[in-house]
Coordinates of N, CA and C in Angstrom, one line a residue:
M1 N 96.5 -58.4 -32.0 CA 97.1 -58.6 -33.2 C 98.4 -57.6 -32.7
L2 N 98.5 -56.9 -33.1 CA 99.6 -55.5 -32.5 C 100.4 -56.8 -31.1
A3 N 99.9 -57.1 -30.0 CA 100.4 -57.5 -29.0 C 101.1 -59.1 -29.2
V4 N 100.6 -59.6 -30.2 CA 101.3 -60.7 -31.1 C 102.8 -60.3 -31.5
V5 N 102.2 -59.1 -32.6 CA 103.5 -59.1 -33.2 C 104.5 -58.1 -31.9
A6 N 104.4 -57.3 -31.3 CA 105.0 -56.9 -30.1 C 106.2 -57.8 -29.2
V7 N 105.4 -59.4 -29.1 CA 105.8 -60.4 -27.7 C 106.8 -60.6 -29.6
L8 N 106.4 -60.7 -30.6 CA 107.7 -61.2 -31.8 C 108.9 -60.7 -32.1
V9 N 108.9 -58.9 -31.5 CA 109.7 -58.3 -32.2 C 110.5 -58.1 -30.8
L10 N 110.1 -58.7 -29.5 CA 111.1 -58.2 -28.3 C 111.4 -60.1 -27.9
G11 N 110.5 -60.7 -29.1 CA 111.6 -61.7 -28.9 C 113.0 -62.6 -30.0
C12 N 112.6 -61.9 -30.5 CA 113.7 -61.5 -31.6 C 115.2 -60.9 -31.4
I13 N 115.0 -59.3 -30.4 CA 116.1 -58.5 -29.8 C 116.1 -59.2 -29.0
G14 N 115.6 -60.3 -28.0 CA 116.5 -60.7 -26.9 C 117.0 -62.4 -27.0
F15 N 116.7 -62.4 -28.3 CA 117.7 -64.0 -29.1 C 118.8 -63.6 -29.9
A16 N 118.9 -62.1 -30.2 CA 119.9 -61.2 -31.2 C 120.6 -61.5 -30.0
V17 N 120.0 -60.7 -28.4 CA 121.0 -60.7 -27.9 C 121.8 -61.4 -27.2
I18 N 121.7 -62.6 -27.1 CA 122.2 -63.8 -26.4 C 122.3 -64.2 -27.5
A19 N 122.1 -64.2 -28.7 CA 123.2 -65.0 -29.8 C 124.8 -64.0 -30.2
S20 N 124.7 -62.7 -29.8 CA 125.9 -61.8 -29.8 C 126.4 -62.2 -28.5
N21 N 125.8 -62.3 -27.7 CA 126.9 -62.6 -25.7 C 127.7 -63.9 -26.0
A22 N 127.0 -64.9 -27.4 CA 127.9 -66.0 -26.8 C 129.2 -65.7 -28.1
A23 N 128.3 -65.2 -29.3 CA 129.3 -64.8 -30.1 C 130.9 -64.3 -29.4
K24 N 130.6 -64.0 -28.9 CA 131.7 -63.0 -27.9 C 131.9 -64.1 -26.8
T25 N 131.4 -65.1 -26.0 CA 132.4 -65.6 -25.6 C 132.9 -66.8 -26.4
V26 N 132.5 -67.5 -27.0 CA 133.3 -68.4 -27.7 C 134.3 -67.5 -28.5
S27 N 134.1 -66.0 -28.9 CA 135.3 -65.8 -29.5 C 136.8 -65.2 -28.3
S28 N 136.1 -65.1 -27.5 CA 137.1 -64.3 -26.1 C 137.7 -66.1 -25.9
T29 N 136.9 -66.7 -26.0 CA 137.7 -68.0 -25.5 C 138.8 -69.0 -26.8
V30 N 138.2 -69.1 -28.2 CA 139.0 -69.1 -28.9 C 140.4 -68.6 -28.8
A31 N 140.5 -66.8 -28.8 CA 141.5 -66.1 -29.0 C 142.5 -66.7 -27.5
T32 N 141.9 -66.5 -26.4 CA 142.4 -67.2 -25.0 C 143.8 -68.5 -25.8
T33 N 142.5 -69.5 -26.0 CA 143.8 -70.8 -26.2 C 144.8 -70.5 -27.4
V34 N 144.0 -70.2 -28.5 CA 145.3 -69.9 -29.5 C 146.2 -69.0 -28.7
A35 N 146.1 -67.8 -27.8 CA 147.2 -67.1 -27.2 C 148.8 -68.2 -26.7
T36 N 147.3 -69.0 -26.0 CA 148.3 -70.0 -24.8 C 149.0 -70.8 -25.7
T37 N 148.5 -71.7 -26.9 CA 149.0 -72.5 -27.6 C 150.1 -72.4 -27.9
A38 N 149.9 -71.0 -28.1 CA 151.5 -70.5 -29.2 C 152.1 -70.1 -28.3
A39 N 151.9 -69.3 -27.2 CA 153.5 -69.2 -25.6 C 153.6 -70.5 -25.7
T40 N 153.5 -71.6 -25.6 CA 153.7 -72.6 -24.9 C 154.7 -73.6 -26.1
T41 N 154.3 -73.8 -27.3 CA 155.3 -74.2 -28.3 C 156.5 -73.7 -28.6
T42 N 156.3 -72.4 -29.0 CA 157.0 -71.5 -29.7 C 158.2 -70.4 -28.6
N43 N 158.1 -71.1 -27.0 CA 158.8 -70.0 -26.2 C 160.2 -70.8 -25.7
T44 N 160.5 -70.1 -26.5 CA 162.6 -70.9 -26.0 C 163.5 -69.9 -25.2
Q45 N 162.7 -68.4 -25.0 CA 163.7 -67.6 -24.7 C 163.6 -67.5 -23.1
P46 N 164.5 -67.2 -22.3 CA 164.1 -66.7 -20.8 C 162.6 -66.8 -20.7
Q47 N 162.5 -67.6 -19.6 CA 161.2 -67.4 -19.0 C 161.4 -66.9 -17.6
S48 N 161.7 -66.6 -17.3 CA 162.1 -65.7 -16.1 C 163.2 -64.8 -15.7
S49 N 162.7 -63.6 -15.5 CA 163.2 -62.5 -15.2 C 164.9 -62.6 -14.6
N50 N 165.3 -63.8 -14.1 CA 165.4 -63.9 -12.7 C 167.1 -64.8 -13.8
G51 N 166.9 -65.3 -14.5 CA 168.0 -65.8 -15.8 C 167.7 -66.2 -16.8
T52 N 168.7 -66.8 -17.7 CA 168.7 -67.4 -18.9 C 168.7 -69.4 -19.0
W53 N 168.0 -69.7 -19.9 CA 168.3 -71.0 -19.8 C 170.0 -71.1 -20.6
T54 N 170.7 -72.1 -19.6 CA 171.6 -72.3 -20.2 C 172.0 -73.7 -20.4
T55 N 172.5 -74.4 -21.5 CA 173.0 -76.2 -21.4 C 174.0 -76.6 -20.6
T56 N 173.3 -77.6 -19.4 CA 174.7 -77.6 -18.8 C 175.2 -78.8 -19.1
H57 N 174.4 -79.9 -20.1 CA 175.1 -81.2 -20.3 C 174.1 -81.8 -21.7
T58 N 175.0 -82.0 -22.6 CA 174.0 -82.7 -23.6 C 174.6 -84.2 -24.1
F59 N 173.5 -84.7 -24.2 CA 174.0 -86.4 -24.7 C 173.6 -86.7 -26.4
T60 N 174.4 -87.6 -27.5 CA 173.8 -87.7 -28.4 C 173.5 -89.0 -28.4
G61 N 173.0 -89.3 -29.7 CA 173.4 -91.3 -29.3 C 172.1 -91.8 -30.8
N62 N 172.5 -93.0 -30.3 CA 171.0 -93.7 -31.5 C 171.3 -94.9 -31.1
G63 N 169.6 -95.2 -29.8 CA 169.7 -96.5 -29.5 C 170.0 -95.9 -28.0
T64 N 170.2 -96.8 -27.1 CA 169.8 -96.8 -25.7 C 170.9 -96.3 -24.8
K65 N 170.7 -95.2 -23.8 CA 172.1 -94.9 -22.9 C 171.2 -94.0 -21.1
K66 N 172.2 -94.9 -20.9 CA 172.0 -93.8 -19.6 C 173.0 -92.7 -19.1
T67 N 172.5 -92.2 -18.5 CA 173.2 -90.6 -18.2 C 174.6 -91.4 -16.8
A68 N 175.5 -90.6 -16.9 CA 176.2 -89.8 -15.7 C 175.1 -89.6 -14.8
I69 N 175.5 -89.6 -13.2 CA 174.6 -89.3 -12.3 C 175.2 -87.4 -12.3
F70 N 174.2 -86.9 -12.6 CA 174.6 -84.9 -12.7 C 173.7 -84.6 -10.9
S71 N 174.1 -82.8 -10.8 CA 172.7 -81.9 -10.0 C 172.2 -81.0 -10.6
V72 N 171.2 -80.9 -10.9 CA 170.0 -79.8 -10.7 C 169.5 -79.5 -9.9
G73 N 169.4 -77.9 -10.3 CA 168.0 -77.0 -9.2 C 166.7 -77.5 -9.3
S74 N 165.9 -76.9 -9.0 CA 164.5 -76.8 -9.0 C 163.8 -76.4 -10.0
D75 N 164.3 -75.6 -11.3 CA 164.0 -75.6 -12.3 C 164.8 -76.2 -13.6
W76 N 164.4 -76.6 -14.2 CA 165.3 -77.1 -15.3 C 164.7 -77.7 -16.5
K77 N 164.9 -77.9 -17.0 CA 164.6 -79.0 -18.7 C 165.3 -79.6 -19.5
I78 N 164.5 -80.5 -20.2 CA 164.9 -81.1 -21.2 C 164.8 -80.7 -22.7
V79 N 165.9 -80.3 -23.1 CA 165.5 -79.9 -25.0 C 166.0 -81.2 -26.0
Y80 N 165.3 -81.6 -26.7 CA 165.4 -82.9 -27.2 C 165.1 -82.8 -29.0
S81 N 166.1 -83.1 -29.9 CA 165.9 -83.5 -31.2 C 166.3 -84.5 -31.7
C82 N 165.5 -85.0 -32.5 CA 165.6 -86.7 -33.1 C 164.5 -86.6 -34.8
K83 N 165.5 -87.7 -35.4 CA 165.2 -87.9 -36.5 C 164.7 -89.6 -37.0
G84 N 163.9 -89.8 -37.6 CA 163.5 -91.3 -37.3 C 165.3 -91.9 -38.3
M85 N 164.3 -93.3 -38.8 CA 165.6 -93.9 -39.1 C 165.0 -94.2 -40.7
M86 N 166.2 -95.6 -41.5 CA 166.1 -96.1 -42.8 C 165.9 -97.6 -42.2
I87 N 165.1 -98.3 -42.8 CA 165.4 -99.2 -42.3 C 165.1 -100.0 -43.9
A88 N 165.9 -100.5 -44.5 CA 166.0 -101.7 -46.0 C 165.4 -100.0 -47.2
G89 N 165.9 -99.5 -46.9 CA 165.7 -98.2 -47.9 C 165.1 -97.3 -47.6
T90 N 163.8 -97.6 -46.4 CA 162.8 -97.4 -46.3 C 162.8 -96.2 -45.3
A91 N 162.2 -94.6 -45.4 CA 162.0 -94.1 -44.0 C 161.5 -94.1 -42.9
T92 N 161.8 -94.4 -42.1 CA 160.9 -94.5 -41.6 C 160.4 -94.0 -40.1
D93 N 159.8 -93.5 -39.1 CA 160.0 -92.5 -37.8 C 160.3 -93.7 -37.3
G94 N 160.7 -92.6 -35.9 CA 161.4 -93.5 -35.0 C 160.9 -92.9 -33.6
V95 N 161.5 -93.6 -32.2 CA 160.7 -92.9 -31.6 C 162.1 -92.4 -30.2
L96 N 161.7 -91.8 -29.5 CA 162.6 -90.9 -28.3 C 161.5 -91.1 -27.1
S97 N 162.4 -91.8 -25.8 CA 161.8 -91.9 -25.0 C 163.0 -91.0 -24.1
V98 N 162.7 -90.2 -22.5 CA 163.3 -89.7 -21.4 C 163.4 -90.5 -20.4
S99 N 163.5 -90.5 -19.1 CA 162.7 -91.3 -17.8 C 164.3 -90.4 -17.0
V100 N 163.1 -89.5 -16.1 CA 164.3 -89.5 -14.9 C 164.4 -90.2 -14.4
Y101 N 165.8 -90.1 -13.4 CA 165.9 -91.0 -12.1 C 166.4 -89.9 -11.0
G102 N 166.3 -90.5 -9.7 CA 167.4 -89.8 -8.9 C 168.5 -90.9 -8.3
S103 N 169.9 -90.4 -8.0 CA 171.1 -91.0 -8.0 C 170.3 -92.1 -7.3
D104 N 169.4 -92.7 -6.4 CA 169.2 -93.9 -5.5 C 168.4 -95.5 -6.8
A105 N 168.5 -94.8 -8.0 CA 167.4 -95.2 -8.8 C 166.2 -95.1 -8.8
S106 N 165.5 -94.4 -7.7 CA 164.5 -94.2 -7.6 C 163.6 -93.3 -8.9
I107 N 162.5 -93.2 -9.4 CA 162.1 -93.3 -10.7 C 161.2 -91.6 -10.3
L108 N 161.3 -90.6 -11.0 CA 161.1 -89.5 -10.6 C 160.5 -89.1 -12.0
D109 N 160.4 -89.2 -13.3 CA 159.6 -88.9 -14.2 C 159.9 -90.0 -15.0
P110 N 158.8 -90.9 -15.2 CA 158.9 -92.2 -16.3 C 158.2 -91.8 -17.7
A111 N 157.8 -90.7 -18.1 CA 157.9 -89.9 -19.7 C 158.4 -88.5 -19.3
A112 N 159.4 -88.1 -19.1 CA 159.7 -86.6 -19.3 C 159.2 -86.8 -20.6
V113 N 160.5 -87.0 -21.5 CA 159.7 -87.2 -23.2 C 159.6 -88.4 -23.9
N114 N 158.6 -88.7 -24.7 CA 158.0 -89.5 -25.5 C 157.6 -89.3 -26.3
A115 N 158.3 -89.1 -27.8 CA 158.3 -88.4 -29.3 C 158.0 -89.3 -29.9
T116 N 157.5 -88.8 -31.1 CA 157.8 -90.1 -32.3 C 158.4 -88.9 -33.2
C117 N 159.7 -89.7 -33.8 CA 160.4 -88.7 -34.2 C 160.5 -89.2 -35.9
K118 N 160.0 -88.3 -36.5 CA 159.7 -88.2 -37.8 C 160.8 -88.6 -38.8
S119 N 160.2 -89.3 -40.2 CA 161.7 -89.7 -40.9 C 161.7 -88.4 -42.0
G120 N 163.1 -88.3 -42.6 CA 163.0 -87.4 -43.2 C 163.9 -86.6 -42.9
A121 N 164.4 -85.4 -43.2 CA 165.5 -84.8 -43.0 C 165.4 -83.6 -41.9
A122 N 164.0 -83.3 -41.8 CA 163.8 -82.5 -40.6 C 163.8 -83.0 -39.0
L123 N 164.0 -82.1 -38.3 CA 165.2 -82.6 -37.1 C 162.7 -82.2 -36.3
T124 N 162.7 -83.4 -35.6 CA 161.6 -83.5 -34.2 C 162.2 -82.6 -33.4
K125 N 161.8 -81.7 -33.3 CA 162.5 -81.0 -31.8 C 161.0 -80.6 -30.8
G126 N 161.3 -80.8 -29.4 CA 160.9 -80.4 -28.6 C 161.5 -80.3 -26.9
E127 N 160.7 -79.4 -26.0 CA 161.3 -79.4 -24.8 C 160.3 -79.6 -23.4
T128 N 160.3 -80.2 -22.8 CA 160.0 -80.2 -21.3 C 160.7 -79.9 -20.1
E129 N 160.3 -79.3 -19.0 CA 160.5 -78.8 -18.0 C 160.5 -79.2 -16.6
E130 N 161.1 -79.8 -16.3 CA 161.6 -80.1 -14.3 C 161.6 -79.5 -13.5
H131 N 160.9 -79.9 -12.7 CA 160.6 -79.7 -11.3 C 161.5 -80.1 -9.9
Q132 N 162.4 -80.7 -10.1 CA 163.0 -81.1 -9.0 C 164.5 -81.3 -8.7
S133 N 164.5 -81.0 -8.3 CA 166.3 -80.8 -7.5 C 166.9 -82.5 -7.2
G134 N 168.5 -81.9 -7.2 CA 168.8 -83.1 -6.7 C 169.6 -83.4 -7.3
S135 N 170.8 -84.9 -7.7 CA 171.6 -86.0 -8.3 C 170.6 -86.6 -9.0
V136 N 170.8 -86.9 -10.5 CA 169.8 -87.9 -11.2 C 170.3 -87.7 -12.3
Y137 N 169.9 -88.7 -12.9 CA 170.2 -89.2 -14.3 C 169.6 -89.5 -15.6
L138 N 169.5 -89.8 -16.3 CA 168.8 -89.8 -17.5 C 169.0 -91.4 -18.2
N139 N 167.3 -91.9 -18.5 CA 167.9 -93.0 -19.2 C 167.0 -93.1 -20.7
I140 N 167.9 -93.1 -22.0 CA 167.3 -92.6 -22.7 C 167.5 -93.4 -23.4
N141 N 166.2 -94.1 -24.5 CA 165.3 -95.0 -25.4 C 165.3 -94.0 -26.8
G142 N 166.2 -94.3 -27.5 CA 165.9 -93.9 -28.9 C 165.7 -94.8 -29.9
T143 N 165.5 -94.7 -31.2 CA 165.1 -95.0 -32.2 C 165.8 -94.2 -33.9
G144 N 166.7 -94.4 -34.2 CA 167.2 -92.6 -34.6 C 168.0 -92.2 -34.4
D145 N 168.6 -91.5 -34.5 CA 169.3 -90.6 -33.9 C 168.7 -89.2 -33.4
W146 N 169.8 -89.0 -32.2 CA 168.8 -87.9 -31.0 C 170.0 -87.2 -30.6
T147 N 169.7 -86.3 -29.9 CA 170.2 -85.5 -28.8 C 169.3 -84.7 -28.0
V148 N 169.8 -84.7 -26.5 CA 169.1 -84.8 -25.4 C 170.3 -83.3 -25.0
Q149 N 169.7 -82.4 -24.4 CA 170.2 -81.3 -23.5 C 169.7 -81.0 -22.4
V150 N 170.3 -80.9 -21.3 CA 169.6 -80.3 -19.9 C 169.8 -79.0 -20.4
Q151 N 169.1 -78.1 -19.3 CA 169.2 -76.9 -19.4 C 168.3 -76.3 -18.0
E152 N 169.3 -75.1 -17.4 CA 169.3 -75.1 -16.0 C 169.4 -73.2 -16.4
L153 N 168.2 -72.6 -15.9 CA 167.8 -71.4 -15.1 C 169.3 -71.3 -14.8
K154 N 169.8 -69.9 -15.1 CA 170.9 -69.4 -14.5 C 171.2 -67.9 -14.4

């Protein structure tokens, strides 16, 4: 009888240690994921001690626009804002897509931006970083008003 009690006690202690270690692992994973997500979605400050993000081109419109060809370095980003539109007096979500092309019309990034622009007073905002240098142009397609900026690390 004493042996059975001893086995049960040791089994419970072992289970408690395993559960405790599993809880620590889950807690660590959750904290890491939250920190990574927060940094990705909120970081608009310089990402390098080598410079500051500087707006070099700004495009605004409603509808479709192909930009002029411009030159970029190997680290640049597209920063955008957009909002939905009114259709027959009803606020409706819109869309914004931006594709990056080389000056020779080769497609470099077919879906650099693919956003749903929410209806209402607040703007939908976002950014995406690009890593190809050279002469490029943007093909911007949007419903509702949009602004697209090109920023380079200077």
